[in-house]
Tab-separated table of C-alpha atoms in Angstrom:
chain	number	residue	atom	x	y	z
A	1	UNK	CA	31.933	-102.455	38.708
A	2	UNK	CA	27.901	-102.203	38.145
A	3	UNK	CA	28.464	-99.152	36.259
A	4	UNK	CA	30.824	-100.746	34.316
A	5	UNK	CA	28.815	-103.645	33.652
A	6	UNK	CA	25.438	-100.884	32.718
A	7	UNK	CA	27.944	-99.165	29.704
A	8	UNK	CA	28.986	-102.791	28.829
A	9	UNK	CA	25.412	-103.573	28.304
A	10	UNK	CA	24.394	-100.721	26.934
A	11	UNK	CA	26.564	-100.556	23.864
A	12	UNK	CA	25.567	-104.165	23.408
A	13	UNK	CA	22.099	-103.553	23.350
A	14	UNK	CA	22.196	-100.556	21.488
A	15	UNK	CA	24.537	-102.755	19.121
A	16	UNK	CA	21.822	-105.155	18.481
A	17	UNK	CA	19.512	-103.108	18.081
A	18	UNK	CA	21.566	-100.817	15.157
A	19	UNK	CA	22.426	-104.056	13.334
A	20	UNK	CA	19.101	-105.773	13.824
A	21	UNK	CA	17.677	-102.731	12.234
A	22	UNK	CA	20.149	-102.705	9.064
A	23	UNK	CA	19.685	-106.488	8.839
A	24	UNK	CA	15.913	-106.230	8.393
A	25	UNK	CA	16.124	-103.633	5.857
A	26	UNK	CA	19.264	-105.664	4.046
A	27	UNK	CA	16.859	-109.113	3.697
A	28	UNK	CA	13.849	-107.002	1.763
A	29	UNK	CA	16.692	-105.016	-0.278
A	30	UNK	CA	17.955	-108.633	-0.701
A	31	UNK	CA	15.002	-110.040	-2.214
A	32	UNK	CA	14.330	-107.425	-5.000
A	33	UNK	CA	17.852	-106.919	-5.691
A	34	UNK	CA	18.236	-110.583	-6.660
A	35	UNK	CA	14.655	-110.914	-8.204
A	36	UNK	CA	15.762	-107.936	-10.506
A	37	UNK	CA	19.170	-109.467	-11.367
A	38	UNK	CA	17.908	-112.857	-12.138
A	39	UNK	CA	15.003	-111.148	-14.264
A	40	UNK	CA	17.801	-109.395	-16.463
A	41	UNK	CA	19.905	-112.417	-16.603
A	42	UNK	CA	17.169	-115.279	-17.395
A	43	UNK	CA	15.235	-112.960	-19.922
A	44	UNK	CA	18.266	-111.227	-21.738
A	45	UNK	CA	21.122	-113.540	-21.389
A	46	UNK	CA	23.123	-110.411	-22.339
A	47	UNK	CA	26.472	-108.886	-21.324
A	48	UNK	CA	25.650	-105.850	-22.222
A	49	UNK	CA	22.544	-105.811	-19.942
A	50	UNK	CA	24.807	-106.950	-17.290
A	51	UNK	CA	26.902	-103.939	-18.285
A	52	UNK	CA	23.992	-101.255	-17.790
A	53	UNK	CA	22.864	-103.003	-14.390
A	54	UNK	CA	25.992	-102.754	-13.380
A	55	UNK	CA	26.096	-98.940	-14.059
A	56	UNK	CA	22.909	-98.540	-12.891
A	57	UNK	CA	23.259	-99.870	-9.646
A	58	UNK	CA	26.349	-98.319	-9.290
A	59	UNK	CA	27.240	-95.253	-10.177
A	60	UNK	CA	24.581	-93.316	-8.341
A	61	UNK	CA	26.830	-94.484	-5.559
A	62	UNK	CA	29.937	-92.777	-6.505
A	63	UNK	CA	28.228	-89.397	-7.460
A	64	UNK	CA	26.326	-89.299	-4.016
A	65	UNK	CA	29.168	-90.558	-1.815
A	66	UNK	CA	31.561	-87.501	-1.943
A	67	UNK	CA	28.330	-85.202	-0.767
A	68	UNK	CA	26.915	-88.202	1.950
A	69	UNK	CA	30.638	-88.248	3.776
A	70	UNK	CA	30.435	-84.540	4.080
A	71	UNK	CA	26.756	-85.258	5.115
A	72	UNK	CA	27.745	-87.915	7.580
A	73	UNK	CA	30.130	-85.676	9.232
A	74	UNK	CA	28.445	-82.501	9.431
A	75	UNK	CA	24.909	-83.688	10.755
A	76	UNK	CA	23.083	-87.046	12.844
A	77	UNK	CA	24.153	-89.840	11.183
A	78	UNK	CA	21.271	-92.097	12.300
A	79	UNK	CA	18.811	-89.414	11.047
A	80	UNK	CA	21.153	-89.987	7.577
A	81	UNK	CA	20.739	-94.065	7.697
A	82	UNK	CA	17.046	-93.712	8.518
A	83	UNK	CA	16.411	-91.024	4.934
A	84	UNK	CA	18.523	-93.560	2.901
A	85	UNK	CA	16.259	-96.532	4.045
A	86	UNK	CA	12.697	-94.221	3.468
A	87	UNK	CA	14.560	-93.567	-0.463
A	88	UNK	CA	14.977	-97.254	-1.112
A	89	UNK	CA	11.113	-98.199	0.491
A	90	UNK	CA	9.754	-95.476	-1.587
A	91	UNK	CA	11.492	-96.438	-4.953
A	92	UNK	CA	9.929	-100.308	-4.275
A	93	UNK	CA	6.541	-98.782	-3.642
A	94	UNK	CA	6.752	-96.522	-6.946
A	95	UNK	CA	8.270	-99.981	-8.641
A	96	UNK	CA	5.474	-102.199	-7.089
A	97	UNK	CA	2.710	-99.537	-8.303
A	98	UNK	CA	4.255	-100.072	-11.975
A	99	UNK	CA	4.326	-103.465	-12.099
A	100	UNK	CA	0.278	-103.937	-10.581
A	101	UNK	CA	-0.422	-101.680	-13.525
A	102	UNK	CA	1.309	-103.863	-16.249
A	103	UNK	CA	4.806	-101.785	-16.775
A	104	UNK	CA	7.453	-104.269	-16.506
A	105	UNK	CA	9.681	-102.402	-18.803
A	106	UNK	CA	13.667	-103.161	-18.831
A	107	UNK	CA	14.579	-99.353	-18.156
A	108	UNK	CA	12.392	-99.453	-15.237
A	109	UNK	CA	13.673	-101.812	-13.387
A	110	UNK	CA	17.255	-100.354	-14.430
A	111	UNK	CA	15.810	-96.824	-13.408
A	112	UNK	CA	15.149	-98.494	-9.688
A	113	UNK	CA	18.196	-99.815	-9.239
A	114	UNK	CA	19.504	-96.540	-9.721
A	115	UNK	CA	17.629	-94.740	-7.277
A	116	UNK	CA	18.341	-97.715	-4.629
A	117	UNK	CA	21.890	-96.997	-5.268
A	118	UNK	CA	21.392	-93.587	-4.837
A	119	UNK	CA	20.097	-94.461	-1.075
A	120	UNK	CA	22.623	-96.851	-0.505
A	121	UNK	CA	25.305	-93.924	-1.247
A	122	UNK	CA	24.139	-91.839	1.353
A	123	UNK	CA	23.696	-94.893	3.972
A	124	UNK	CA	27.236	-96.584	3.924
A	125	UNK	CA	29.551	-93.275	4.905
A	126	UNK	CA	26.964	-93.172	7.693
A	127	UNK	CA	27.048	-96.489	8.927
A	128	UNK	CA	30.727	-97.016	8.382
A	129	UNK	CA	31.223	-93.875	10.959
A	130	UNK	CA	28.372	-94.106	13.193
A	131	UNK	CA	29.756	-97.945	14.601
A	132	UNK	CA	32.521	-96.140	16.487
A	133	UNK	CA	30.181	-93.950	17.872
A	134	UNK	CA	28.158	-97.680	19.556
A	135	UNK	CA	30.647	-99.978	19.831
A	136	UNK	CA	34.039	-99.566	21.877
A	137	UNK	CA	37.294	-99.521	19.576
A	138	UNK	CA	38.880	-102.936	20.779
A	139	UNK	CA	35.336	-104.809	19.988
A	140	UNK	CA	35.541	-102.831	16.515
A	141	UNK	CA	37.140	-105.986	14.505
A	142	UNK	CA	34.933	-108.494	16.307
A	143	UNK	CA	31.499	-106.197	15.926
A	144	UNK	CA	32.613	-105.812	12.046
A	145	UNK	CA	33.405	-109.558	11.625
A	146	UNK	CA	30.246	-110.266	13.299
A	147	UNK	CA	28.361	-107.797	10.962
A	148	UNK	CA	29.903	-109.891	7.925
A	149	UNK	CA	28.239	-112.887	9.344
A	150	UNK	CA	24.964	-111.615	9.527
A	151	UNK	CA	24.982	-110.362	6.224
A	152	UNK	CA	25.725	-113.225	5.005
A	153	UNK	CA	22.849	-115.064	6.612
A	154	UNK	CA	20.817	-112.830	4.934
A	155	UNK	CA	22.885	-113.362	1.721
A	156	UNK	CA	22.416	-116.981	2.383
A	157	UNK	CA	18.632	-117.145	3.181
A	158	UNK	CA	17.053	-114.229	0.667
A	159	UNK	CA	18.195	-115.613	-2.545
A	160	UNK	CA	16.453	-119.177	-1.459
A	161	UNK	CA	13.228	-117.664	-0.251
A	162	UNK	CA	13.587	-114.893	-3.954
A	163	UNK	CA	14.078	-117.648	-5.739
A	164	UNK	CA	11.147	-119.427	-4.483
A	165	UNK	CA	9.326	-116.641	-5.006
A	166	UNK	CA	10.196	-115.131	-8.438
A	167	UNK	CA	9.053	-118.792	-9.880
A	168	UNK	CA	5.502	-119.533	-7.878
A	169	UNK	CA	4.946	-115.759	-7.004
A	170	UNK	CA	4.392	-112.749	-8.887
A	171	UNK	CA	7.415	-109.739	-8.613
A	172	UNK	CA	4.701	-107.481	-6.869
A	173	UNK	CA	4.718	-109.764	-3.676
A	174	UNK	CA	8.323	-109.314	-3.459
A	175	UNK	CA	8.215	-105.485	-3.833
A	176	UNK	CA	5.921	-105.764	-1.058
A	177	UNK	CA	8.245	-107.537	1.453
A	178	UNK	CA	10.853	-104.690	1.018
A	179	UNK	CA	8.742	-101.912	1.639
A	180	UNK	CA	7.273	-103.364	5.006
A	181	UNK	CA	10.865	-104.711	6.135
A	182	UNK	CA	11.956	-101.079	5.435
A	183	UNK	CA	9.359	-99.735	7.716
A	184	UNK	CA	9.707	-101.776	10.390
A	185	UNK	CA	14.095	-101.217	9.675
A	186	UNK	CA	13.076	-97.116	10.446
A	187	UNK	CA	10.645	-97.580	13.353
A	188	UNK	CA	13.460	-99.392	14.876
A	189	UNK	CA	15.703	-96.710	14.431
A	190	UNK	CA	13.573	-94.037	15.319
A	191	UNK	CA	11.853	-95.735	18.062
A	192	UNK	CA	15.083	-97.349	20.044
A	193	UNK	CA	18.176	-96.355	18.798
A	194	UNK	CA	19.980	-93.970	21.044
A	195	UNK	CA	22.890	-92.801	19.618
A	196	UNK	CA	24.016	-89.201	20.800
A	197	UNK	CA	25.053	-86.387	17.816
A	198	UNK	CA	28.515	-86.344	17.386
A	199	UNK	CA	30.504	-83.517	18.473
A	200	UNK	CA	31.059	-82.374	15.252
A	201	UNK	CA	27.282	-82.315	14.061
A	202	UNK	CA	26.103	-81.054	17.138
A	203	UNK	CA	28.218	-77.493	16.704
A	204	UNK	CA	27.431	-74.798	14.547
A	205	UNK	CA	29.146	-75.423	10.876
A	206	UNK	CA	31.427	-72.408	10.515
A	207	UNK	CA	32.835	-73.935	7.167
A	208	UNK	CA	31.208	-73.737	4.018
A	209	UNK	CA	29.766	-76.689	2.687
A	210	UNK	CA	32.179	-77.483	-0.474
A	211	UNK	CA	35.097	-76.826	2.077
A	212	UNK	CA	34.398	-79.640	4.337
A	213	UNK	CA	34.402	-81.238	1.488
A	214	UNK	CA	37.751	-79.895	0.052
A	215	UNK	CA	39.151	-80.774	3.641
A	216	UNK	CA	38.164	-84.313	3.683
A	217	UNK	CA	40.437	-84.945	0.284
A	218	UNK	CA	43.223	-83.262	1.576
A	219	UNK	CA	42.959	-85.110	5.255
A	220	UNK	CA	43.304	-88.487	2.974
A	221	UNK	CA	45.986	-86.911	0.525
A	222	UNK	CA	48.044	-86.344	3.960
A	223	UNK	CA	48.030	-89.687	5.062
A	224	UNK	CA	49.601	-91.702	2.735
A	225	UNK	CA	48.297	-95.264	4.275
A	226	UNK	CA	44.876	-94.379	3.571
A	227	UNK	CA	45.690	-93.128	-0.434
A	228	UNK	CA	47.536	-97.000	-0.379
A	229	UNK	CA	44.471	-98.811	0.747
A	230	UNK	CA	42.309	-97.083	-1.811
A	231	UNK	CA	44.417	-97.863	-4.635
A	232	UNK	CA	44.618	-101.568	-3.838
A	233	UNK	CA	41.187	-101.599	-3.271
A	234	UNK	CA	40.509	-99.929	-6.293
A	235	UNK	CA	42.764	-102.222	-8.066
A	236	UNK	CA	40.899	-105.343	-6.533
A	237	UNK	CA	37.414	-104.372	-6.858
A	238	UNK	CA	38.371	-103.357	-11.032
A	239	UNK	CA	39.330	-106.552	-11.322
A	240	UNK	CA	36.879	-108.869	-9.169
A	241	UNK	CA	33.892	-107.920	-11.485
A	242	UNK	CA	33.904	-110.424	-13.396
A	243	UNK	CA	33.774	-113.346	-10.726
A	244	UNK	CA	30.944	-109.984	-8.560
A	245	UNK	CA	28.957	-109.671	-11.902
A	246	UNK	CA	29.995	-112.360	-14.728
A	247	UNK	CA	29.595	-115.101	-13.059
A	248	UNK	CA	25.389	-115.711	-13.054
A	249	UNK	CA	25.880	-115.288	-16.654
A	250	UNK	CA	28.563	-117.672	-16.701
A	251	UNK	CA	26.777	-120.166	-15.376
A	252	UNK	CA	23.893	-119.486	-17.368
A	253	UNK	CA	25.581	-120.417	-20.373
A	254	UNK	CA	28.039	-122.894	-19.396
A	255	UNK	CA	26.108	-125.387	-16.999
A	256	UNK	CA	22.170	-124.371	-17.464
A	257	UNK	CA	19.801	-121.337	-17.194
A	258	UNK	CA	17.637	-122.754	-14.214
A	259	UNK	CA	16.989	-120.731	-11.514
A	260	UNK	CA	18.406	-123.759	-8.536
A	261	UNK	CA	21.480	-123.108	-10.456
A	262	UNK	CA	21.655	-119.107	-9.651
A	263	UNK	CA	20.569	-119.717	-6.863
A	264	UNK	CA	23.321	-122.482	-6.000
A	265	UNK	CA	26.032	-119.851	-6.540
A	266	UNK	CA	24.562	-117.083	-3.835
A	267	UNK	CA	23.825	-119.923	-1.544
A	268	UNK	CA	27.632	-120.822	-1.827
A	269	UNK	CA	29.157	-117.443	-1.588
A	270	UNK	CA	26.687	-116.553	1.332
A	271	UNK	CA	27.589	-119.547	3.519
A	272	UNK	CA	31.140	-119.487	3.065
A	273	UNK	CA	30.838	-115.309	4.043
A	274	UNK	CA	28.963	-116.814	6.698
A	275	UNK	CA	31.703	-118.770	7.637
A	276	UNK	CA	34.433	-116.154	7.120
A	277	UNK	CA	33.183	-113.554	9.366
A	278	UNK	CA	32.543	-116.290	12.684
A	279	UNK	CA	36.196	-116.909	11.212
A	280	UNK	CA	37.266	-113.247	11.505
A	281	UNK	CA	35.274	-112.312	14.684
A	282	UNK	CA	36.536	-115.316	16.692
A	283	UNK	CA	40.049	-114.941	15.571
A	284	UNK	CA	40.456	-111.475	14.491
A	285	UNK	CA	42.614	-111.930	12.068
A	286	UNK	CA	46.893	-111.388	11.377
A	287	UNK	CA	48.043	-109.232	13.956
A	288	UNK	CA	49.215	-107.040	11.141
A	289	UNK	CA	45.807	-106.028	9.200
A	290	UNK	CA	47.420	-105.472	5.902
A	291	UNK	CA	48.151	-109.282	5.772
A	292	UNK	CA	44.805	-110.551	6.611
A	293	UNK	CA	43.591	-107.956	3.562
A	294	UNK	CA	46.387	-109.145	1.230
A	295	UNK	CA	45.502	-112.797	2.010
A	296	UNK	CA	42.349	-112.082	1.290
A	297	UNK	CA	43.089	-110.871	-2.115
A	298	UNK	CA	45.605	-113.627	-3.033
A	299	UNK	CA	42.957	-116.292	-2.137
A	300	UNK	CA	39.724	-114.850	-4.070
A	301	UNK	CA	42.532	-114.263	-7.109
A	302	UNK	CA	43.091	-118.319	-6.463
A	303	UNK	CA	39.917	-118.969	-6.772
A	304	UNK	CA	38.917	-117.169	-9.614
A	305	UNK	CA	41.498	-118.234	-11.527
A	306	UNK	CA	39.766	-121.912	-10.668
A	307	UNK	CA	36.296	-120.718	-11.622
A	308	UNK	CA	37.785	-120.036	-15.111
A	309	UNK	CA	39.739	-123.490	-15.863
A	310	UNK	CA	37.196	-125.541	-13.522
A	311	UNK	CA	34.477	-127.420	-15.829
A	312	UNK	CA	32.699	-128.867	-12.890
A	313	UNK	CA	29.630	-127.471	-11.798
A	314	UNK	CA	30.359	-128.263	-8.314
A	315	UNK	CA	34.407	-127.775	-8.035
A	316	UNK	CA	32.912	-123.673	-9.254
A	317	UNK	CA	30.981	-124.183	-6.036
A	318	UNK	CA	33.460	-124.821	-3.687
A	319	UNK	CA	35.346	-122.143	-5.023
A	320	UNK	CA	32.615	-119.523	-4.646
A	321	UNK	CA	32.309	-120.618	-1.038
A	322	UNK	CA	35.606	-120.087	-0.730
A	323	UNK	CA	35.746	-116.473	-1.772
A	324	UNK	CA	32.656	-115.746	-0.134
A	325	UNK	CA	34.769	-116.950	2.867
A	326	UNK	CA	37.866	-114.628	2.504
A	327	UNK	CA	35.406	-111.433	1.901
A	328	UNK	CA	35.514	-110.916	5.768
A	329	UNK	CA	39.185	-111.094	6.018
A	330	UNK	CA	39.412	-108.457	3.170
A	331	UNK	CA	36.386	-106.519	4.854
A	332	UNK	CA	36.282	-106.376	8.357
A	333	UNK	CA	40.147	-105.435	8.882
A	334	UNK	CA	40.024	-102.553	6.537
A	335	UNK	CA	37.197	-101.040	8.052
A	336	UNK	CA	38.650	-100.826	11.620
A	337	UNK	CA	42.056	-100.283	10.235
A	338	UNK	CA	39.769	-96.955	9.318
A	339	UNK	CA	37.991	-96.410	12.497
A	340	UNK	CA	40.267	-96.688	14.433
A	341	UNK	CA	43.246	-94.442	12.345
A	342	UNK	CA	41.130	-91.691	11.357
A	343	UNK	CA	40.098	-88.843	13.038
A	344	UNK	CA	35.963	-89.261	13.906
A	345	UNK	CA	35.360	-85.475	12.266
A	346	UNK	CA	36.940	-87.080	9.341
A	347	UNK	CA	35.621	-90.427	9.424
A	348	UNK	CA	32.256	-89.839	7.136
A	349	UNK	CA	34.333	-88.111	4.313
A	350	UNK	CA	37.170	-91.131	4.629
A	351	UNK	CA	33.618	-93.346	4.528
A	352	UNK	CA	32.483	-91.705	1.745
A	353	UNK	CA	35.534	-91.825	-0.893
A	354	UNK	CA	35.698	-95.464	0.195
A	355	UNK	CA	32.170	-96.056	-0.850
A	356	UNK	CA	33.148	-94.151	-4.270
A	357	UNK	CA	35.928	-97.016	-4.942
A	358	UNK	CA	33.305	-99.418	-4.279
A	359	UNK	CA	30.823	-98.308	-6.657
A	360	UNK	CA	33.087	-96.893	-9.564
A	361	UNK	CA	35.419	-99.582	-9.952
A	362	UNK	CA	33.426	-102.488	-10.288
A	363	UNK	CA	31.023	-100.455	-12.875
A	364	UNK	CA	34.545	-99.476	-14.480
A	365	UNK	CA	35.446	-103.629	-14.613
A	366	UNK	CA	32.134	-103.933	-16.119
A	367	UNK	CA	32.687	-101.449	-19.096
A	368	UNK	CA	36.217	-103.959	-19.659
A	369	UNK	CA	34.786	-107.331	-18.931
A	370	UNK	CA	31.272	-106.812	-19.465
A	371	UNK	CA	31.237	-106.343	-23.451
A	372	UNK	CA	33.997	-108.777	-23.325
A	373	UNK	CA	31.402	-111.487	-22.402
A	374	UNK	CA	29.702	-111.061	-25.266
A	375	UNK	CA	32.646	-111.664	-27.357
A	376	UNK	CA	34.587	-114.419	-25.956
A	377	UNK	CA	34.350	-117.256	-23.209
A	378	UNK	CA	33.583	-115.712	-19.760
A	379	UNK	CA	35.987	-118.614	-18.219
A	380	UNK	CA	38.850	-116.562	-19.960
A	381	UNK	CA	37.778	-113.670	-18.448
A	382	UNK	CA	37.750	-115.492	-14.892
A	383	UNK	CA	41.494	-116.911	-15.369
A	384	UNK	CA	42.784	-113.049	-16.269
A	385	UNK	CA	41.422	-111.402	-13.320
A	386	UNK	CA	42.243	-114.201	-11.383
A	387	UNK	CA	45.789	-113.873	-12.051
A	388	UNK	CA	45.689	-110.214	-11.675
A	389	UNK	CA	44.196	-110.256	-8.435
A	390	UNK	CA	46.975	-112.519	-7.335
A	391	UNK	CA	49.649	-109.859	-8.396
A	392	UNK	CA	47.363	-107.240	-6.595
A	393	UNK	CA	47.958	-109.005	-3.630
A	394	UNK	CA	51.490	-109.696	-4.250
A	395	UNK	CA	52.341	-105.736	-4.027
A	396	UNK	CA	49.894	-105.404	-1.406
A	397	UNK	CA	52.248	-107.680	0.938
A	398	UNK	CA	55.156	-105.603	0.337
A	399	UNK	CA	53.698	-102.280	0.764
A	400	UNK	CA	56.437	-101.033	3.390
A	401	UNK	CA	53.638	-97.770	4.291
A	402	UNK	CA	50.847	-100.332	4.060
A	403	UNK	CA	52.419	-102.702	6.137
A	404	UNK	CA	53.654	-99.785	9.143
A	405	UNK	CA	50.146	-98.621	9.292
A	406	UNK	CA	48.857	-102.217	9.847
A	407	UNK	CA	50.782	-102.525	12.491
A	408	UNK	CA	48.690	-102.966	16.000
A	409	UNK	CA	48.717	-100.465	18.774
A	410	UNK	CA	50.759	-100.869	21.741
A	411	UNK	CA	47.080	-101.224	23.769
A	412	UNK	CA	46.145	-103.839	21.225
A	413	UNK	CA	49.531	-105.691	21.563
A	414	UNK	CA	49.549	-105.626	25.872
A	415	UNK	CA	45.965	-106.903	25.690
């Protein structure tokens, strides 16, 4: 029994201490990210600039990710998070140089986000196989849920404090705040983080580099569940970038370009995420995951439908709290669906063409929607991808191989 209880607390500790770490470096991320967004959107006003952030902060992501899930299976994965967090703190420290000498150029701040994004593509295979590795599998959906939450605190409390800051401080202070919560996010890991090498890692590579790679497409090709959940996701994240992306501009021009207004919208999103994953850690969700995902879909569709037909200020609001709650649902099941189905010498490559449908279809959305904007109401915009989210989800429910593999284990069902 004492043993027991010494593993229980380990993992627990060693849990805190993993997402304490990720959530320190997330809030100084947090604070540039939105102090560069907000500088595109208030001085350009421009869907096309939208467009090329978009891509910029993007699409390093889905070039990197392919090479980081071969990277997260074949060596230390916490050596992996801790290089992605040094590349972001040095491209704020090279950004933060710039700006004390008087370059505040567009394309710089464009070039930045591309070289975060290149960091963040070689972090999120990593993390999203490393958890299994810390926590046990049947805490996997609360731990994930949980994780949600605290993300959204920070999503809740770093665009307040950015905002106050991008109006009665100058952009360098921010850039400063990143690069010291990155630091202290690495000593963390470096200093107290004990998580062993994985078997995998730990053995001598007898494969060639390009054919772990090859090996990781075919293990998804061969498992027909996993190909399903990537094409609904991909289908879902296409067409939720205008409500991810549009929607500052939106209400930019349609209510007022002040910065409580921006700021109104994250706040929103963030507590209702906040909300969401207490929601989806407490509860855990449908006992099938594929409905708590589809759900999740149909609802945001719902709602962004709404944000397009909805002339009140505050009604758009609600709604944004309202996706911002159903994220976790989508989220946190579909990640353990993964950990839990897929083999853990596979998991980093399964990681990393997930994090390539993250950051290609939105940027794809974007190249649709994005010089759309400029051409037509953004509210019509809203209402179409609202709809087609809807009939995203609509499939999604009736996805016989979906559904099977959703199904919970016979451990999961006795417990």
């Amino acid at each position: 029994m004492m043993i027991k209880k010494m593993r229980y607390e380990k993992w627990q500790r060693q849990t805190a201490l993993f997402l304490g770490s990720q959530t320190i470096s997330l809030f100084g991320s947090s604070l540039v990210q939105y102090a560069i967004f907000w500088y595109l959107t208030l001085e350009t006003k421009s869907g096309f600039i939208m467009t090329l952030s978009t891509l910029f902060g993007f699409l390093p992501t889905f070039f990197i990710s392919p090479f980081a899930g071969v990277w997260a299976d074949r060596y230390n994965r916490k050596r992996l998070i801790v290089l992605s967090d040094g590349i972001t703190a040095l491209s704020t420290l090279v950004l933060f140089l710039l700006f004390l000498a008087g370059r505040r150029s567009i394309w710089i701040l464009l070039a930045t986000s591309a070289i975060r994004a290149f960091g963040a593509g070689i972090q999120m295979p990593a993390v999203g196989a490393i958890l299994p590795q810390i926590v046990p599998e049947k805490e996997l959906t609360r731990i994930n849920g949980l994780n949600g939450s605290i993300q959204a605190v920070v999503m809740l409390v770093s665009p307040m404090i950015s905002g106050a800051l991008y109006q009665f401080a100058p952009m360098e202070g921010i850039f400063l705040i990143d690069i010291v919560t990155a630091a202290l996010a690495i000593a963390i890991l470096v200093l107290l983080l004990q998580v062993p090498t994985h078997e995998k890692a730990s053995q001598e590579q007898v494969s060639a580099y390009l054919q772990d790679m090859r090996l990781g497409f075919r293990y998804i090709q061969n498992h027909a569940f996993i190909k399903r959940l990537f094409l609904y996701f991909s289908l879902a994240f296409f067409m939720a970038a205008p409500v991810s992306f549009l929607s500052p501009l939106q209400v930019a021009r349609s209510f007022g370009d002040e910065v409580w207004r921006l700021t109104a919208i994250e706040i929103a999103f963030s507590i209702g995420m906040i909300g969401g994953g207490l929601w989806i850690a407490s509860w855990g969700g449908f006992k099938n995951r594929i409905h708590s995902i589809a759900a999740a879909i149909a609802v945001m569709g719902l709602c962004t439908f709404g944000m397009g037909v909805i002339p009140d200020f505050w009604i758009y609001l609600f709604l944004m709290a309202i996706v911002g709650l159903f994220i976790p649902l989508l989220n946190a099941p579909s990640m353990t669906l993964l950990q839990e189905k897929v083999e853990e010498d596979f998991l980093g490559r399964v990681f990393g063409v997930q994090s390539m449908v993250a950051s290609s279809m939105m940027p794809l959305g974007m190249l649709i929607f994005g010089p759309l904007a400029d051409r037509m109401a953004i509210e019509i915009l809203m209402a179409v991808s609202g709809v087609l989210l809807m009939v995203v989800a609509f499939f999604a429910f009736r996805d016989s191989v979906l559904l099977e593999a959703g199904k919970p284990e016979e451990s999961d069902k006795q417990r």
